[in-house]
Coordinates of C-alpha atoms and ligand atoms in Angstrom, one line a residue:
X5 CA 82.2 107.2 70.2
X6 CA 84.1 109.9 72.3
X7 CA 83.1 110.8 75.7
X8 CA 84.5 113.3 78.5
X9 CA 84.8 112.3 82.2
X10 CA 86.3 113.6 85.2
X11 CA 88.2 110.5 86.0
X12 CA 88.4 107.4 83.8
X13 CA 89.6 104.2 85.7
X14 CA 91.3 101.6 84.0
X15 CA 91.0 98.2 85.4
X16 CA 88.1 96.6 87.0
X17 CA 89.8 94.5 89.2
X18 CA 89.6 94.5 93.0
X19 CA 91.4 98.4 93.2
X20 CA 89.6 99.8 90.3
X21 CA 86.3 99.0 91.7
X22 CA 87.1 100.3 95.1
X23 CA 88.4 103.2 94.0
X24 CA 85.2 104.0 91.8
X25 CA 83.0 103.1 94.9
X26 CA 84.9 105.5 97.1
X27 CA 85.1 108.1 95.3
X28 CA 81.1 108.1 94.8
X29 CA 80.7 107.4 98.2
X30 CA 82.3 111.1 98.9
X31 CA 81.4 112.8 95.8
X32 CA 78.3 110.7 93.8
X33 CA 78.2 113.4 91.0
X34 CA 82.0 112.8 89.5
X35 CA 81.8 112.0 85.9
X36 CA 83.6 108.5 85.7
X37 CA 83.9 105.4 84.1
X38 CA 85.8 102.1 84.9
X39 CA 87.1 100.0 81.6
X40 CA 87.6 96.7 82.0
X41 CA 89.6 94.5 79.5
X42 CA 87.7 91.7 79.9
X43 CA 84.0 90.5 80.4
X44 CA 82.9 89.4 83.7
X45 CA 83.0 87.2 85.0
X46 CA 86.5 87.3 84.4
X47 CA 89.4 84.8 85.8
X48 CA 92.0 86.3 88.0
X49 CA 94.7 83.9 89.0
X50 CA 94.8 84.4 92.7
X51 CA 94.3 82.2 95.7
X52 CA 91.6 84.6 97.0
X53 CA 92.7 85.2 100.4
X54 CA 91.7 88.2 101.7
X55 CA 92.2 89.7 105.1
X56 CA 88.9 90.9 107.0
X57 CA 90.1 94.7 107.1
X58 CA 89.3 95.1 103.5
X59 CA 85.5 94.5 104.7
X60 CA 85.7 96.7 107.5
X61 CA 86.6 99.4 104.8
X62 CA 83.8 98.5 102.5
X63 CA 81.1 98.2 105.3
X64 CA 81.8 102.3 105.9
X65 CA 80.5 102.7 102.7
X66 CA 77.7 100.1 102.8
X67 CA 79.3 97.6 100.3
X68 CA 78.7 93.9 100.9
X69 CA 80.3 91.5 98.4
X70 CA 77.7 88.3 98.2
X71 CA 79.7 85.0 96.8
X72 CA 81.0 81.7 98.1
X73 CA 83.8 82.0 100.6
X74 CA 85.4 80.3 103.2
X75 CA 85.6 82.0 106.5
X76 CA 89.2 81.9 108.2
X77 CA 89.9 81.6 112.2
X78 CA 93.3 81.0 112.1
X79 CA 96.8 81.2 110.2
X80 CA 99.6 78.9 110.5
X81 CA 103.3 79.5 109.6
X82 CA 105.2 76.4 109.2
X83 CA 109.0 77.6 109.9
X84 CA 112.2 76.5 111.6
X85 CA 110.8 73.2 111.9
X86 CA 108.0 74.6 113.9
X87 CA 104.2 74.9 113.4
X88 CA 103.0 78.5 114.7
X89 CA 99.3 78.7 114.8
X90 CA 97.3 82.2 115.5
X91 CA 93.9 82.0 116.2
X92 CA 91.5 84.9 115.5
X93 CA 87.7 84.6 114.8
X94 CA 86.8 85.6 111.2
X95 CA 90.2 87.0 110.6
X96 CA 89.1 86.9 106.9
X97 CA 87.7 84.7 103.8
X98 CA 89.0 83.0 100.9
X99 CA 87.5 83.6 97.6
X100 CA 87.6 82.9 94.1
X101 CA 88.4 85.9 92.0
X102 CA 85.9 84.9 89.3
X103 CA 83.3 85.6 91.5
X104 CA 84.2 87.7 94.1
X105 CA 85.4 90.6 91.1
X106 CA 82.2 90.2 89.5
X107 CA 79.8 90.5 92.4
X108 CA 82.0 93.3 93.5
X109 CA 81.9 95.1 89.9
X110 CA 78.1 94.6 90.5
X111 CA 77.9 96.4 93.5
X112 CA 79.4 99.7 91.8
X113 CA 76.8 99.1 88.9
X114 CA 74.1 98.9 91.1
X115 CA 75.1 102.5 92.7
X116 CA 75.0 103.8 89.1
X117 CA 78.7 103.7 88.3
X118 CA 79.4 103.2 84.5
X119 CA 81.4 100.2 84.4
X120 CA 82.3 99.1 80.7
X121 CA 83.7 95.7 80.2
X122 CA 85.4 94.0 77.4
X123 CA 87.1 96.9 76.9
X124 CA 90.7 96.9 76.5
X125 CA 92.4 100.3 76.6
X126 CA 95.1 100.4 73.9
X127 CA 96.8 103.8 74.2
X128 CA 97.0 106.6 76.3
X129 CA 97.8 110.3 75.3
X130 CA 98.7 113.0 78.3
X131 CA 97.6 116.4 77.0
X132 CA 97.9 119.5 78.6
X133 CA 94.7 119.8 80.3
X134 CA 93.2 116.1 79.7
X135 CA 94.4 112.7 79.0
X136 CA 92.9 110.7 76.0
X137 CA 92.3 107.0 76.1
X138 CA 91.5 104.8 73.3
X139 CA 90.1 101.7 73.6
X140 CA 90.4 98.3 70.9
X141 CA 86.8 98.8 69.9
X142 CA 87.7 102.3 68.6
X143 CA 85.6 104.2 71.4
X144 CA 87.9 106.8 73.0
X145 CA 87.3 108.9 76.2
X146 CA 88.8 112.1 77.4
X147 CA 89.3 112.6 81.0
X148 CA 90.6 115.2 83.5
X149 CA 92.6 112.4 85.0
X150 CA 93.3 108.8 85.1
X151 CA 93.5 106.2 87.6
X152 CA 95.9 103.3 86.7
X153 CA 94.3 100.0 88.4
X154 CA 94.8 97.7 85.5
X155 CA 97.3 95.5 87.7
X156 CA 100.8 94.2 87.3
X157 CA 100.8 93.5 83.4
X158 CA 98.7 96.7 82.9
X159 CA 99.1 99.7 80.0
X160 CA 99.2 102.7 82.6
X161 CA 102.6 102.4 83.8
X162 CA 104.1 101.6 80.4
X163 CA 102.2 104.1 78.4
X164 CA 102.7 107.1 80.9
X165 CA 106.3 106.9 81.5
X166 CA 106.4 104.9 84.9
X167 CA 109.3 102.2 85.5
X168 CA 108.3 98.7 85.3
X169 CA 109.1 98.3 88.5
X170 CA 112.3 95.9 90.9
X171 CA 110.4 93.9 93.0
X172 CA 108.7 91.0 91.1
X173 CA 107.4 87.7 92.2
X174 CA 106.2 84.4 90.0
X175 CA 103.7 82.5 91.5
X176 CA 102.2 79.3 90.8
X177 CA 99.1 77.7 92.1
X178 CA 96.2 74.8 91.6
X179 CA 93.4 73.4 93.3
X180 CA 93.5 69.7 94.5
X181 CA 91.7 67.6 96.7
X182 CA 92.2 67.8 100.7
X183 CA 95.1 65.7 102.0
X184 CA 95.3 64.2 105.4
X185 CA 98.0 66.4 106.7
X186 CA 96.0 69.5 105.9
X187 CA 95.2 71.9 108.4
X188 CA 91.6 72.5 109.7
X189 CA 89.5 74.2 106.8
X190 CA 89.3 77.6 108.7
X191 CA 93.4 78.0 108.3
X192 CA 95.4 79.3 105.9
X193 CA 99.2 77.8 105.8
X194 CA 102.2 79.8 104.9
X195 CA 105.1 77.5 104.6
X196 CA 108.5 78.6 104.6
X197 CA 110.1 75.2 105.5
X198 CA 112.4 75.3 102.2
X199 CA 115.5 77.1 103.1
X200 CA 116.8 78.4 99.7
X201 CA 113.1 79.4 98.5
X202 CA 113.1 83.0 97.9
X203 CA 109.3 83.0 99.0
X204 CA 106.9 80.3 100.4
X205 CA 104.4 77.8 99.8
X206 CA 100.9 78.1 100.8
X207 CA 97.7 75.8 101.2
X208 CA 94.5 77.9 101.4
X209 CA 91.2 75.8 102.1
X210 CA 88.7 77.0 98.7
X211 CA 85.5 76.1 97.2
X212 CA 85.1 75.3 93.7
X213 CA 81.6 75.1 92.2
X214 CA 80.5 74.3 95.8
X215 CA 83.3 71.7 96.4
X216 CA 85.5 71.9 99.0
X217 CA 89.2 71.8 97.7
X218 CA 92.6 73.3 98.9
X219 CA 94.4 75.8 96.3
X220 CA 98.3 75.2 96.9
X221 CA 100.9 77.3 95.4
X222 CA 104.2 78.7 95.4
X223 CA 105.0 82.4 95.9
X224 CA 108.8 83.0 94.5
X225 CA 110.3 86.5 94.8
X226 CA 112.3 86.7 91.5
X227 CA 114.2 89.9 91.9
X228 CA 116.2 87.8 94.6
X229 CA 117.4 85.3 91.9
X230 CA 116.2 83.2 89.4
X231 CA 114.3 80.0 90.4
X232 CA 111.6 77.6 89.4
X233 CA 108.2 78.2 91.0
X234 CA 107.0 75.3 88.8
X235 CA 109.6 72.9 90.1
X236 CA 109.2 74.3 93.7
X237 CA 105.0 73.5 93.4
X238 CA 106.0 69.9 92.0
X239 CA 108.2 69.3 95.0
X240 CA 106.0 70.6 97.4
X241 CA 103.1 68.3 96.0
X242 CA 105.3 65.3 96.1
X243 CA 105.6 65.3 99.3
X244 CA 102.4 65.0 99.7
X245 CA 101.8 62.3 97.4
X246 CA 100.1 64.7 95.2
X247 CA 101.4 64.8 91.1
X248 CA 101.5 67.6 89.7
X249 CA 100.6 66.5 86.2
X250 CA 96.9 65.5 87.5
X251 CA 96.3 69.3 88.0
X252 CA 95.8 72.5 86.0
X253 CA 98.9 74.7 87.2
X254 CA 98.5 78.6 86.6
X255 CA 101.0 81.2 86.8
X256 CA 101.2 85.0 87.0
X257 CA 103.5 87.6 88.1
X258 CA 102.9 90.0 91.2
X259 CA 104.6 93.8 91.7
X260 CA 105.8 94.6 95.0
X261 CA 105.5 98.3 96.2
X262 CA 109.1 100.0 96.4
X263 CA 109.9 102.8 98.8
X264 CA 110.3 106.2 97.0
X265 CA 109.2 104.5 93.4
X266 CA 106.7 107.1 92.1
X267 CA 103.3 105.8 92.1
X268 CA 101.4 109.4 90.5
X269 CA 102.5 111.9 88.0
X270 CA 100.3 114.8 86.5
X271 CA 97.0 113.6 85.8
X272 CA 97.7 110.1 86.4
X273 CA 97.5 108.1 89.6
X274 CA 98.2 104.4 90.5
X275 CA 96.7 102.2 92.8
X276 CA 96.7 98.3 93.5
X277 CA 99.1 96.1 91.8
X278 CA 99.8 99.0 89.4
X279 CA 101.3 100.9 92.4
X280 CA 102.6 98.0 94.2
X281 CA 101.5 95.3 96.7
X282 CA 103.3 93.7 100.1
X283 CA 106.3 92.0 98.3
X284 CA 106.9 89.9 101.6
X285 CA 103.8 87.7 100.8
X286 CA 102.2 88.9 97.6
X287 CA 99.0 89.9 99.6
X288 CA 97.4 92.2 97.4
X289 CA 93.5 92.2 97.2
X290 CA 92.9 93.9 100.8
X291 CA 95.8 96.3 99.8
X292 CA 94.2 96.9 96.5
X293 CA 90.5 98.0 98.3
X294 CA 92.2 99.9 100.8
X295 CA 94.3 101.8 97.9
X296 CA 90.7 102.5 96.7
X297 CA 89.8 103.8 100.1
X298 CA 92.6 105.8 100.6
X299 CA 92.1 107.1 96.8
X300 CA 88.3 107.9 96.7
X301 CA 88.2 110.9 99.2
X302 CA 91.6 112.2 97.5
X303 CA 90.5 111.8 94.0
X304 CA 87.1 113.6 95.1
X305 CA 88.9 116.5 96.4
X306 CA 91.1 117.0 93.2
X307 CA 88.3 116.8 91.1
X308 CA 86.6 119.5 93.3
X309 CA 89.6 121.6 93.2
X310 CA 90.4 120.8 89.5
X311 CA 94.1 120.1 90.7
X312 CA 95.4 117.1 88.8
X313 CA 99.4 117.1 90.1
X314 CA 98.7 114.3 92.3
X315 CA 102.3 115.5 93.6
X316 CA 101.3 114.5 97.1
X317 CA 99.6 111.0 96.4
X318 CA 103.1 109.2 97.6
X319 CA 103.0 110.9 100.8
X320 CA 99.1 110.5 101.2
X321 CA 99.4 106.8 101.1
X322 CA 102.2 106.9 103.6
X323 CA 100.3 108.6 106.1
X324 CA 97.6 106.1 106.0
X325 CA 97.3 102.6 107.4
X326 CA 97.8 101.3 103.7
X327 CA 101.4 102.9 103.9
X328 CA 102.4 102.0 107.2
X329 CA 101.4 98.4 106.5
X330 CA 103.8 98.5 103.1
X331 CA 106.6 100.1 104.8
X332 CA 106.6 97.1 107.7
X333 CA 106.2 94.4 105.0
X334 CA 108.8 95.6 103.3
X335 CA 111.0 95.9 106.1
X336 CA 109.8 92.2 106.9
X337 CA 110.8 91.3 103.6
X338 CA 114.5 92.8 103.4
X339 CA 115.1 91.3 107.2
X340 CA 113.5 87.8 106.5
X341 CA 115.5 87.2 102.9
X342 CA 118.9 88.2 103.9
X343 CA 121.7 86.5 106.0
X344 CA 119.5 87.2 109.1
X345 CA 116.8 84.7 108.1
X346 CA 118.5 81.7 110.7
X347 CA 118.5 84.2 113.3
X348 CA 114.8 85.6 112.7
X349 CA 113.7 81.5 112.5
X350 CA 115.0 81.0 116.0
X351 CA 113.4 84.2 117.4
X352 CA 109.7 83.8 115.6
X353 CA 108.7 81.3 117.9
X354 CA 109.0 83.2 121.0
X355 CA 107.6 86.3 119.6
X356 CA 103.8 84.8 119.7
X357 CA 102.5 88.3 120.7
X358 CA 104.1 90.0 117.8
X359 CA 102.7 87.2 115.2
X360 CA 99.3 87.9 116.8
X361 CA 99.5 91.5 116.3
X362 CA 100.3 90.9 112.6
X363 CA 97.1 88.5 112.3
X364 CA 94.7 91.1 114.1
X365 CA 96.0 93.8 111.6
X366 CA 95.3 91.3 108.6
X367 CA 91.6 91.1 110.4
X368 CA 91.5 94.9 110.5
X369 CA 90.7 94.8 114.4
X370 CA 92.2 97.6 116.4
X371 CA 95.8 97.2 117.7
X372 CA 95.7 97.7 121.7
X373 CA 98.6 99.5 122.9
X374 CA 99.2 96.9 125.5
X375 CA 99.7 94.2 122.9
X376 CA 101.9 96.4 121.1
X377 CA 104.1 96.8 124.1
X378 CA 104.0 93.3 124.8
X379 CA 105.2 92.4 121.0
X380 CA 107.7 94.7 121.2
X381 CA 109.1 93.4 124.3
X382 CA 109.0 90.2 123.2
X383 CA 110.9 91.3 119.7
X384 CA 113.7 92.8 122.2
X385 CA 113.9 89.8 124.7
X386 CA 114.3 87.4 121.4
X387 CA 116.9 89.9 120.0
X388 CA 118.8 89.9 123.2
X389 CA 118.9 86.0 123.6
X390 CA 120.2 86.3 119.4
X391 CA 123.1 88.7 120.5
X392 CA 124.5 86.5 123.4
X393 CA 124.4 83.7 121.2
X394 CA 126.7 85.3 118.9
Ligands
LIG414 C1 99.1 83.4 91.9 C2 98.8 84.5 92.9 C3 97.8 84.1 94.2 C4 97.7 85.3 94.9 N1 96.9 85.0 95.7 C5 96.6 86.3 96.7 C6 95.7 85.9 97.7 O1 95.5 84.7 98.2 N2 95.5 87.1 98.5 C7 96.1 88.2 98.0 O2 95.4 89.1 98.7 N3 96.4 88.7 96.9 C8 96.9 87.1 96.3 N4 97.6 87.6 94.9 C9 97.9 88.9 94.5 C10 96.4 89.6 94.1 O3 95.6 88.9 93.1 C11 96.7 90.8 93.5 O4 97.3 92.0 94.4 C12 95.0 91.9 93.2 O5 94.4 91.0 92.3 C13 95.6 93.3 92.8 O6 94.3 93.6 92.4 P1 93.8 95.0 91.2 O7 93.0 95.6 91.2 O8 95.3 96.0 91.3 O9 94.8 94.0 90.1 P2 93.9 93.2 89.2 O10 93.0 92.3 90.0 O11 94.8 92.3 88.1 O12 93.0 93.9 88.4 C14 93.5 94.3 87.5 C15 92.3 94.7 86.3 O13 93.0 95.6 85.0 C16 92.5 94.8 83.7 N5 92.9 95.4 82.7 C17 94.4 95.1 82.6 N6 94.9 95.8 81.3 C18 94.1 96.7 81.1 C19 93.7 97.6 80.0 N7 94.6 97.8 79.1 N8 92.6 97.8 79.7 C20 91.4 97.7 80.9 N9 92.0 96.8 81.6 C21 92.7 96.3 81.7 C22 92.5 93.1 84.1 O14 91.7 92.4 83.0 C23 91.9 93.2 85.4 O15 90.8 92.9 85.5 C24 97.9 86.7 94.5 C25 98.7 86.8 93.1 C26 98.7 85.7 92.5 C27 99.4 86.2 91.0

């Protein structure tokens, strides 16, 4: 079979489905298909923490994703021997991706968007006026443009001439029973206690088959040096009296967004983890959804004008909240995993307002000017104290 579309979206995860829904919201007659390699419900190795800002974006186009979730009201950071907690009502949720992504794809299908699962793309050829996409089953598609929403190891980057990307993390996770030392079940914990770890360990409350468990994991930024995420989580669990051998360990990679790295070329647009997400924390679901929110109207305009050069996609992303957040998080990554870490660990407990701003941004709350001024003031005061120390 061979069929022709305006847009072929490759990958039916958070970014692919969000892009399809947002294109459909502004231009419902766009001829578009989402090709997903696996069959729903499909597993995606992920802790499933989603900042509520993603849902604020989806609400604007009338999309609600119904699946089991744990509601979050607090973020905790273990750092420099202290536990910093910031509370913000309904700041986000923890889901299981196998359930969330299926429910999300159903929202697209319910709106009449063509989503074909069990359809891995095996070859992509960019021609003068179109792109040809071939799939494992032998079906082929031609499109005026394609969207690479196929995640960290997808085919689109490889087949269309993008570099692999320098900012990479390896991540391991498993689900355990609760432990007496755990924070309340409405709190996600990021643990930066281990000083030589380029990353962190986490505890996220989760719900598996109706049972309350805790998803624990280790996020290890690999481009900063070789490391063993498995050894890291083993140590983390041992400290809690939990033997690694009792649990099923899952490992997967992540790709960070890199300032200046291309995320489009003529007739090919990258979104979500194919483009790159936050390297500092590895948070990528809300960003994947936000990529779709930004890409939707952008692609609809490209289809209407018949202009698929995509030369301004990078600057377009930069100009939006998504781009601002990616830049801020990248700056945090550079500062924190550097010789300034000692100093930042001392400063952080004195910058509770700045921490709260970060949590509010994660939650999608509007940031008040007063709060920004207060946060900046705390930062400058903490910095001045550090300078005096030196
Ligand atoms: C262990 C771990 C824990 C994480 N925890 C969190 C967390 O708690 N919160 C958070 O925000 N982020 C987390 N992340 C990151 C998050 O999972 C990703 O950033 C996010 O899923 C990116 O969404 P995406 O749609 O861009 O890519 P994906 O979700 O990876 O979706 C890509 C889709 O493309 C499909 N695909 C791939 N190749 C092809 C092909 N050839 N043809 C057709 N389809 C194809 C795949 O099957 C997949 O469904 C975690 C990541 C890891 C590894």
